[in-house]
Amino acid sequence: MSAHLTSVRIDRSLLAGPVHVPVQIRCGDGPPDGLPHALRDLDPARIALVTDPRLPRGHAARVLRLLGAAAPTGVLWPDGDGPLVVPDGALAVALGGSRVIEAADRARYADGTRPALVRLPTTLRAMTDTALSVAGPAGRLATPALVRIDLEYLATLPPHRLRAGLAPLLRTVLAVVPASAGRVASRLRPGGGYDPGTLASYVSLCLEARAALCSHDPLGRGPAAALRYGEPVARAVRGLAWPGLPYGDALALGLRAAAAVSRRRGLLGPADEAAHEELLAAAGAARTLPEGIRPQALAAAATGGGEEARMVLLRGLGDPYAHHGSLLSPVSAEELEAALAELVPAGRRIPVPDRDPDRARIRVPAGLDAGLPATGGAVSRK
């Protein structure tokens, strides 16, 4: 991101069925920070900040100061995929990337009820995707009281993480709003160097597209399923390549694989598949499977070891194919493997990966909580 921070102040709403979520996009100097004021409107007795020890400490310190102006604040670090118990009556505030956002969605009081929730995403993927989702665990609505997107957090990300974070934007353009492809592509930079105005326009595009799809389909079971384009392969790649591969690179490979399956079925024409390639190349997106990942193993992971995966396929840009009324079409493991083989560079010899599935889990080492400024709370671990 450019060192020169242009002032950005955008207020939008995400309407998804009965859900109304205020979304604020901010960057640079401007009016006094409105976060404490917005939190006071929620009248919290206390606040539980859900965050990640790997987040730059300056981010956490700044947010803790702002939260402390609204109510006594403590810190919780999620560990694993289990429930996250917050103090009774506390407002849960998620500060971090997608993993933290998803963990905060699992936050519960001791009696099992949900706390009010505020999302403060710090990665581009979270800003354009996870923080804007209202489809929560077990097919229920997760309704944040506020999503506040501060683009200044992106200034601390390395270029490859910022590049990978563009993948949800590319998916949105290809599967939902192809008319924006030229405008988006003209501002893409494979080497990074995005100014806040450009990033704000990308976040706004993803927000508007999601709002249009989710207004009558908040859980993504109908038209909003288009936002799952590329997802089955992305999850499978991430599972096999974790932790070294950013989610955005996995999603870029998922988009390429979904386009290849669509073309092989005679749904997607050569020009539209070429449009995929042009947009992904302009963003510097991942092109080939990571070293050591075999198409056969990846297809098996995407199908869950079964005979088929359920995938969004396209008949054209922005035109998902409906299979018996559903945007999720069955794709056999063999069909998917053939498409994935196109993502292996010619001449590469791929060994059988030696993986321990237990290594995919992250554990927060003891002692990392030392020095985090927090009041009125404690660090929670499973």
PDB file of N, CA and C in Angstrom, residues 15-87:
ATOM      1  N   LEU A  15     -27.620  -5.421   3.565  1.00  0.00           N
ATOM      2  CA  LEU A  15     -28.955  -5.930   3.845  1.00  0.00           C
ATOM      3  C   LEU A  15     -29.023  -7.366   3.344  1.00  0.00           C
ATOM      4  N   ALA A  16     -29.240  -8.292   4.250  1.00  0.00           N
ATOM      5  CA  ALA A  16     -29.290  -9.707   3.905  1.00  0.00           C
ATOM      6  C   ALA A  16     -30.469 -10.337   4.639  1.00  0.00           C
ATOM      7  N   GLY A  17     -31.594 -10.496   3.924  1.00  0.00           N
ATOM      8  CA  GLY A  17     -32.795 -10.986   4.571  1.00  0.00           C
ATOM      9  C   GLY A  17     -33.187 -10.048   5.698  1.00  0.00           C
ATOM     10  N   PRO A  18     -33.375 -10.580   6.911  1.00  0.00           N
ATOM     11  CA  PRO A  18     -33.755  -9.706   8.033  1.00  0.00           C
ATOM     12  C   PRO A  18     -32.580  -8.965   8.654  1.00  0.00           C
ATOM     13  N   VAL A  19     -31.394  -9.180   8.118  1.00  0.00           N
ATOM     14  CA  VAL A  19     -30.183  -8.633   8.721  1.00  0.00           C
ATOM     15  C   VAL A  19     -29.824  -7.283   8.105  1.00  0.00           C
ATOM     16  N   HIS A  20     -29.504  -6.336   8.966  1.00  0.00           N
ATOM     17  CA  HIS A  20     -28.992  -5.038   8.521  1.00  0.00           C
ATOM     18  C   HIS A  20     -27.674  -4.784   9.240  1.00  0.00           C
ATOM     19  N   VAL A  21     -26.589  -4.741   8.464  1.00  0.00           N
ATOM     20  CA  VAL A  21     -25.260  -4.584   9.050  1.00  0.00           C
ATOM     21  C   VAL A  21     -24.639  -3.285   8.549  1.00  0.00           C
ATOM     22  N   PRO A  22     -24.371  -2.325   9.430  1.00  0.00           N
ATOM     23  CA  PRO A  22     -23.632  -1.128   9.016  1.00  0.00           C
ATOM     24  C   PRO A  22     -22.180  -1.486   8.708  1.00  0.00           C
ATOM     25  N   VAL A  23     -21.659  -0.957   7.606  1.00  0.00           N
ATOM     26  CA  VAL A  23     -20.269  -1.199   7.212  1.00  0.00           C
ATOM     27  C   VAL A  23     -19.587   0.147   7.017  1.00  0.00           C
ATOM     28  N   GLN A  24     -18.501   0.361   7.729  1.00  0.00           N
ATOM     29  CA  GLN A  24     -17.716   1.590   7.611  1.00  0.00           C
ATOM     30  C   GLN A  24     -16.360   1.259   7.007  1.00  0.00           C
ATOM     31  N   ILE A  25     -15.957   2.032   5.994  1.00  0.00           N
ATOM     32  CA  ILE A  25     -14.641   1.879   5.371  1.00  0.00           C
ATOM     33  C   ILE A  25     -13.874   3.175   5.628  1.00  0.00           C
ATOM     34  N   ARG A  26     -12.717   3.057   6.256  1.00  0.00           N
ATOM     35  CA  ARG A  26     -11.973   4.236   6.678  1.00  0.00           C
ATOM     36  C   ARG A  26     -10.499   4.108   6.324  1.00  0.00           C
ATOM     37  N   CYS A  27      -9.853   5.276   6.152  1.00  0.00           N
ATOM     38  CA  CYS A  27      -8.403   5.341   5.998  1.00  0.00           C
ATOM     39  C   CYS A  27      -7.955   6.784   6.120  1.00  0.00           C
ATOM     40  N   GLY A  28      -6.798   6.983   6.751  1.00  0.00           N
ATOM     41  CA  GLY A  28      -6.189   8.305   6.786  1.00  0.00           C
ATOM     42  C   GLY A  28      -6.809   9.225   7.821  1.00  0.00           C
ATOM     43  N   ASP A  29      -6.259  10.448   7.859  1.00  0.00           N
ATOM     44  CA  ASP A  29      -6.748  11.436   8.807  1.00  0.00           C
ATOM     45  C   ASP A  29      -8.108  11.952   8.381  1.00  0.00           C
ATOM     46  N   GLY A  30      -8.898  12.285   9.320  1.00  0.00           N
ATOM     47  CA  GLY A  30     -10.234  12.807   9.052  1.00  0.00           C
ATOM     48  C   GLY A  30     -10.891  13.175  10.355  1.00  0.00           C
ATOM     49  N   PRO A  31     -12.201  13.050  10.427  1.00  0.00           N
ATOM     50  CA  PRO A  31     -12.889  13.334  11.682  1.00  0.00           C
ATOM     51  C   PRO A  31     -12.385  12.403  12.780  1.00  0.00           C
ATOM     52  N   PRO A  32     -12.576  12.775  14.041  1.00  0.00           N
ATOM     53  CA  PRO A  32     -12.124  11.913  15.132  1.00  0.00           C
ATOM     54  C   PRO A  32     -12.663  10.494  14.979  1.00  0.00           C
ATOM     55  N   ASP A  33     -11.868   9.529  15.405  1.00  0.00           N
ATOM     56  CA  ASP A  33     -12.231   8.123  15.234  1.00  0.00           C
ATOM     57  C   ASP A  33     -13.606   7.862  15.826  1.00  0.00           C
ATOM     58  N   GLY A  34     -14.493   7.298  15.006  1.00  0.00           N
ATOM     59  CA  GLY A  34     -15.875   7.081  15.433  1.00  0.00           C
ATOM     60  C   GLY A  34     -16.115   5.755  16.098  1.00  0.00           C
ATOM     61  N   LEU A  35     -15.082   4.922  16.290  1.00  0.00           N
ATOM     62  CA  LEU A  35     -15.303   3.605  16.870  1.00  0.00           C
ATOM     63  C   LEU A  35     -15.824   3.669  18.297  1.00  0.00           C
ATOM     64  N   PRO A  36     -15.213   4.445  19.202  1.00  0.00           N
ATOM     65  CA  PRO A  36     -15.775   4.501  20.553  1.00  0.00           C
ATOM     66  C   PRO A  36     -17.223   4.964  20.565  1.00  0.00           C
ATOM     67  N   HIS A  37     -17.545   5.938  19.723  1.00  0.00           N
ATOM     68  CA  HIS A  37     -18.927   6.434  19.670  1.00  0.00           C
ATOM     69  C   HIS A  37     -19.879   5.332  19.214  1.00  0.00           C
ATOM     70  N   ALA A  38     -19.482   4.601  18.180  1.00  0.00           N
ATOM     71  CA  ALA A  38     -20.340   3.518  17.689  1.00  0.00           C
ATOM     72  C   ALA A  38     -20.520   2.444  18.750  1.00  0.00           C
ATOM     73  N   LEU A  39     -19.480   2.156  19.516  1.00  0.00           N
ATOM     74  CA  LEU A  39     -19.584   1.139  20.554  1.00  0.00           C
ATOM     75  C   LEU A  39     -20.437   1.614  21.718  1.00  0.00           C
ATOM     76  N   ARG A  40     -20.359   2.893  22.032  1.00  0.00           N
ATOM     77  CA  ARG A  40     -21.201   3.404  23.117  1.00  0.00           C
ATOM     78  C   ARG A  40     -22.673   3.235  22.785  1.00  0.00           C
ATOM     79  N   ASP A  41     -23.027   3.335  21.499  1.00  0.00           N
ATOM     80  CA  ASP A  41     -24.426   3.125  21.116  1.00  0.00           C
ATOM     81  C   ASP A  41     -24.889   1.713  21.451  1.00  0.00           C
ATOM     82  N   LEU A  42     -23.937   0.754  21.493  1.00  0.00           N
ATOM     83  CA  LEU A  42     -24.278  -0.616  21.863  1.00  0.00           C
ATOM     84  C   LEU A  42     -24.331  -0.794  23.378  1.00  0.00           C
ATOM     85  N   ASP A  43     -23.813   0.181  24.111  1.00  0.00           N
ATOM     86  CA  ASP A  43     -23.873   0.230  25.578  1.00  0.00           C
ATOM     87  C   ASP A  43     -23.322  -1.041  26.227  1.00  0.00           C
ATOM     88  N   PRO A  44     -22.079  -1.430  25.900  1.00  0.00           N
ATOM     89  CA  PRO A  44     -21.539  -2.644  26.516  1.00  0.00           C
ATOM     90  C   PRO A  44     -21.096  -2.393  27.954  1.00  0.00           C
ATOM     91  N   ALA A  45     -21.332  -3.370  28.823  1.00  0.00           N
ATOM     92  CA  ALA A  45     -20.829  -3.290  30.185  1.00  0.00           C
ATOM     93  C   ALA A  45     -19.332  -3.589  30.197  1.00  0.00           C
ATOM     94  N   ARG A  46     -18.900  -4.424  29.285  1.00  0.00           N
ATOM     95  CA  ARG A  46     -17.489  -4.745  29.110  1.00  0.00           C
ATOM     96  C   ARG A  46     -17.287  -5.243  27.688  1.00  0.00           C
ATOM     97  N   ILE A  47     -16.042  -5.363  27.277  1.00  0.00           N
ATOM     98  CA  ILE A  47     -15.718  -5.763  25.909  1.00  0.00           C
ATOM     99  C   ILE A  47     -14.687  -6.883  25.957  1.00  0.00           C
ATOM    100  N   ALA A  48     -14.894  -7.900  25.126  1.00  0.00           N
ATOM    101  CA  ALA A  48     -13.912  -8.975  24.961  1.00  0.00           C
ATOM    102  C   ALA A  48     -13.308  -8.833  23.570  1.00  0.00           C
ATOM    103  N   LEU A  49     -12.028  -8.488  23.495  1.00  0.00           N
ATOM    104  CA  LEU A  49     -11.335  -8.347  22.218  1.00  0.00           C
ATOM    105  C   LEU A  49     -10.795  -9.714  21.806  1.00  0.00           C
ATOM    106  N   VAL A  50     -11.327 -10.260  20.719  1.00  0.00           N
ATOM    107  CA  VAL A  50     -10.874 -11.537  20.168  1.00  0.00           C
ATOM    108  C   VAL A  50      -9.833 -11.214  19.100  1.00  0.00           C
ATOM    109  N   THR A  51      -8.611 -11.664  19.290  1.00  0.00           N
ATOM    110  CA  THR A  51      -7.550 -11.298  18.355  1.00  0.00           C
ATOM    111  C   THR A  51      -6.527 -12.427  18.261  1.00  0.00           C
ATOM    112  N   ASP A  52      -5.404 -12.151  17.626  1.00  0.00           N
ATOM    113  CA  ASP A  52      -4.393 -13.156  17.309  1.00  0.00           C
ATOM    114  C   ASP A  52      -3.038 -12.645  17.771  1.00  0.00           C
ATOM    115  N   PRO A  53      -2.241 -13.460  18.457  1.00  0.00           N
ATOM    116  CA  PRO A  53      -0.937 -12.985  18.928  1.00  0.00           C
ATOM    117  C   PRO A  53       0.024 -12.630  17.804  1.00  0.00           C
ATOM    118  N   ARG A  54      -0.263 -13.119  16.574  1.00  0.00           N
ATOM    119  CA  ARG A  54       0.620 -12.794  15.448  1.00  0.00           C
ATOM    120  C   ARG A  54       0.310 -11.429  14.845  1.00  0.00           C
ATOM    121  N   LEU A  55      -0.783 -10.815  15.260  1.00  0.00           N
ATOM    122  CA  LEU A  55      -1.122  -9.484  14.761  1.00  0.00           C
ATOM    123  C   LEU A  55      -0.090  -8.482  15.261  1.00  0.00           C
ATOM    124  N   PRO A  56       0.316  -7.513  14.428  1.00  0.00           N
ATOM    125  CA  PRO A  56       1.238  -6.492  14.931  1.00  0.00           C
ATOM    126  C   PRO A  56       0.728  -5.856  16.221  1.00  0.00           C
ATOM    127  N   ARG A  57       1.589  -5.797  17.218  1.00  0.00           N
ATOM    128  CA  ARG A  57       1.150  -5.324  18.531  1.00  0.00           C
ATOM    129  C   ARG A  57       0.640  -3.894  18.497  1.00  0.00           C
ATOM    130  N   GLY A  58       1.142  -3.103  17.543  1.00  0.00           N
ATOM    131  CA  GLY A  58       0.643  -1.745  17.439  1.00  0.00           C
ATOM    132  C   GLY A  58      -0.839  -1.696  17.110  1.00  0.00           C
ATOM    133  N   HIS A  59      -1.297  -2.648  16.282  1.00  0.00           N
ATOM    134  CA  HIS A  59      -2.728  -2.698  15.956  1.00  0.00           C
ATOM    135  C   HIS A  59      -3.553  -2.979  17.208  1.00  0.00           C
ATOM    136  N   ALA A  60      -3.136  -4.015  17.960  1.00  0.00           N
ATOM    137  CA  ALA A  60      -3.885  -4.387  19.156  1.00  0.00           C
ATOM    138  C   ALA A  60      -3.869  -3.255  20.181  1.00  0.00           C
ATOM    139  N   ALA A  61      -2.715  -2.608  20.360  1.00  0.00           N
ATOM    140  CA  ALA A  61      -2.609  -1.537  21.351  1.00  0.00           C
ATOM    141  C   ALA A  61      -3.526  -0.372  20.989  1.00  0.00           C
ATOM    142  N   ARG A  62      -3.552  -0.019  19.701  1.00  0.00           N
ATOM    143  CA  ARG A  62      -4.406   1.090  19.265  1.00  0.00           C
ATOM    144  C   ARG A  62      -5.878   0.778  19.504  1.00  0.00           C
ATOM    145  N   VAL A  63      -6.286  -0.431  19.125  1.00  0.00           N
ATOM    146  CA  VAL A  63      -7.692  -0.799  19.281  1.00  0.00           C
ATOM    147  C   VAL A  63      -8.068  -0.904  20.751  1.00  0.00           C
ATOM    148  N   LEU A  64      -7.172  -1.447  21.565  1.00  0.00           N
ATOM    149  CA  LEU A  64      -7.469  -1.530  23.000  1.00  0.00           C
ATOM    150  C   LEU A  64      -7.672  -0.153  23.610  1.00  0.00           C
ATOM    151  N   ARG A  65      -6.915   0.840  23.160  1.00  0.00           N
ATOM    152  CA  ARG A  65      -7.114   2.204  23.666  1.00  0.00           C
ATOM    153  C   ARG A  65      -8.508   2.708  23.285  1.00  0.00           C
ATOM    154  N   LEU A  66      -8.903   2.446  22.021  1.00  0.00           N
ATOM    155  CA  LEU A  66     -10.211   2.911  21.576  1.00  0.00           C
ATOM    156  C   LEU A  66     -11.333   2.183  22.297  1.00  0.00           C
ATOM    157  N   LEU A  67     -11.171   0.863  22.456  1.00  0.00           N
ATOM    158  CA  LEU A  67     -12.214   0.097  23.140  1.00  0.00           C
ATOM    159  C   LEU A  67     -12.312   0.495  24.609  1.00  0.00           C
ATOM    160  N   GLY A  68     -11.163   0.745  25.216  1.00  0.00           N
ATOM    161  CA  GLY A  68     -11.166   1.135  26.622  1.00  0.00           C
ATOM    162  C   GLY A  68     -11.907   2.424  26.877  1.00  0.00           C
ATOM    163  N   ALA A  69     -12.025   3.272  25.843  1.00  0.00           N
ATOM    164  CA  ALA A  69     -12.793   4.506  25.994  1.00  0.00           C
ATOM    165  C   ALA A  69     -14.293   4.240  26.056  1.00  0.00           C
ATOM    166  N   ALA A  70     -14.705   3.037  25.631  1.00  0.00           N
ATOM    167  CA  ALA A  70     -16.127   2.702  25.637  1.00  0.00           C
ATOM    168  C   ALA A  70     -16.513   1.833  26.828  1.00  0.00           C
ATOM    169  N   ALA A  71     -15.614   0.918  27.248  1.00  0.00           N
ATOM    170  CA  ALA A  71     -15.918   0.009  28.352  1.00  0.00           C
ATOM    171  C   ALA A  71     -14.649  -0.731  28.745  1.00  0.00           C
ATOM    172  N   PRO A  72     -14.580  -1.293  29.974  1.00  0.00           N
ATOM    173  CA  PRO A  72     -13.432  -2.122  30.356  1.00  0.00           C
ATOM    174  C   PRO A  72     -13.245  -3.269  29.365  1.00  0.00           C
ATOM    175  N   THR A  73     -11.995  -3.521  28.979  1.00  0.00           N
ATOM    176  CA  THR A  73     -11.717  -4.443  27.871  1.00  0.00           C
ATOM    177  C   THR A  73     -10.691  -5.488  28.272  1.00  0.00           C
ATOM    178  N   GLY A  74     -10.961  -6.742  27.886  1.00  0.00           N
ATOM    179  CA  GLY A  74     -10.016  -7.838  28.074  1.00  0.00           C
ATOM    180  C   GLY A  74      -9.726  -8.492  26.737  1.00  0.00           C
ATOM    181  N   VAL A  75      -8.780  -9.413  26.711  1.00  0.00           N
ATOM    182  CA  VAL A  75      -8.319 -10.032  25.471  1.00  0.00           C
ATOM    183  C   VAL A  75      -8.569 -11.530  25.510  1.00  0.00           C
ATOM    184  N   LEU A  76      -9.066 -12.066  24.416  1.00  0.00           N
ATOM    185  CA  LEU A  76      -9.248 -13.504  24.242  1.00  0.00           C
ATOM    186  C   LEU A  76      -8.533 -13.930  22.966  1.00  0.00           C
ATOM    187  N   TRP A  77      -7.790 -15.017  23.047  1.00  0.00           N
ATOM    188  CA  TRP A  77      -7.133 -15.582  21.870  1.00  0.00           C
ATOM    189  C   TRP A  77      -7.745 -16.933  21.558  1.00  0.00           C
ATOM    190  N   PRO A  78      -8.367 -17.093  20.396  1.00  0.00           N
ATOM    191  CA  PRO A  78      -8.970 -18.389  20.065  1.00  0.00           C
ATOM    192  C   PRO A  78      -7.905 -19.448  19.851  1.00  0.00           C
ATOM    193  N   ASP A  79      -8.230 -20.664  20.273  1.00  0.00           N
ATOM    194  CA  ASP A  79      -7.311 -21.785  20.115  1.00  0.00           C
ATOM    195  C   ASP A  79      -8.114 -22.968  19.577  1.00  0.00           C
ATOM    196  N   GLY A  80      -7.864 -23.355  18.327  1.00  0.00           N
ATOM    197  CA  GLY A  80      -8.618 -24.460  17.739  1.00  0.00           C
ATOM    198  C   GLY A  80      -9.950 -24.006  17.191  1.00  0.00           C
ATOM    199  N   ASP A  81     -10.831 -24.975  16.971  1.00  0.00           N
ATOM    200  CA  ASP A  81     -12.106 -24.710  16.317  1.00  0.00           C
ATOM    201  C   ASP A  81     -13.294 -24.826  17.261  1.00  0.00           C
ATOM    202  N   GLY A  82     -13.043 -24.916  18.542  1.00  0.00           N
ATOM    203  CA  GLY A  82     -14.126 -25.087  19.492  1.00  0.00           C
ATOM    204  C   GLY A  82     -14.804 -23.777  19.851  1.00  0.00           C
ATOM    205  N   PRO A  83     -15.814 -23.844  20.729  1.00  0.00           N
ATOM    206  CA  PRO A  83     -16.518 -22.634  21.165  1.00  0.00           C
ATOM    207  C   PRO A  83     -15.577 -21.671  21.878  1.00  0.00           C
ATOM    208  N   LEU A  84     -15.917 -20.409  21.819  1.00  0.00           N
ATOM    209  CA  LEU A  84     -15.150 -19.366  22.495  1.00  0.00           C
ATOM    210  C   LEU A  84     -16.074 -18.724  23.524  1.00  0.00           C
ATOM    211  N   VAL A  85     -15.789 -18.911  24.791  1.00  0.00           N
ATOM    212  CA  VAL A  85     -16.657 -18.402  25.856  1.00  0.00           C
ATOM    213  C   VAL A  85     -16.196 -17.007  26.249  1.00  0.00           C
ATOM    214  N   VAL A  86     -17.115 -16.045  26.194  1.00  0.00           N
ATOM    215  CA  VAL A  86     -16.808 -14.670  26.576  1.00  0.00           C
ATOM    216  C   VAL A  86     -17.543 -14.353  27.871  1.00  0.00           C
ATOM    217  N   PRO A  87     -17.047 -13.378  28.629  1.00  0.00           N
ATOM    218  CA  PRO A  87     -17.705 -13.035  29.898  1.00  0.00           C
ATOM    219  C   PRO A  87     -19.153 -12.604  29.680  1.00  0.00           C
TER     220      PRO A  87
END
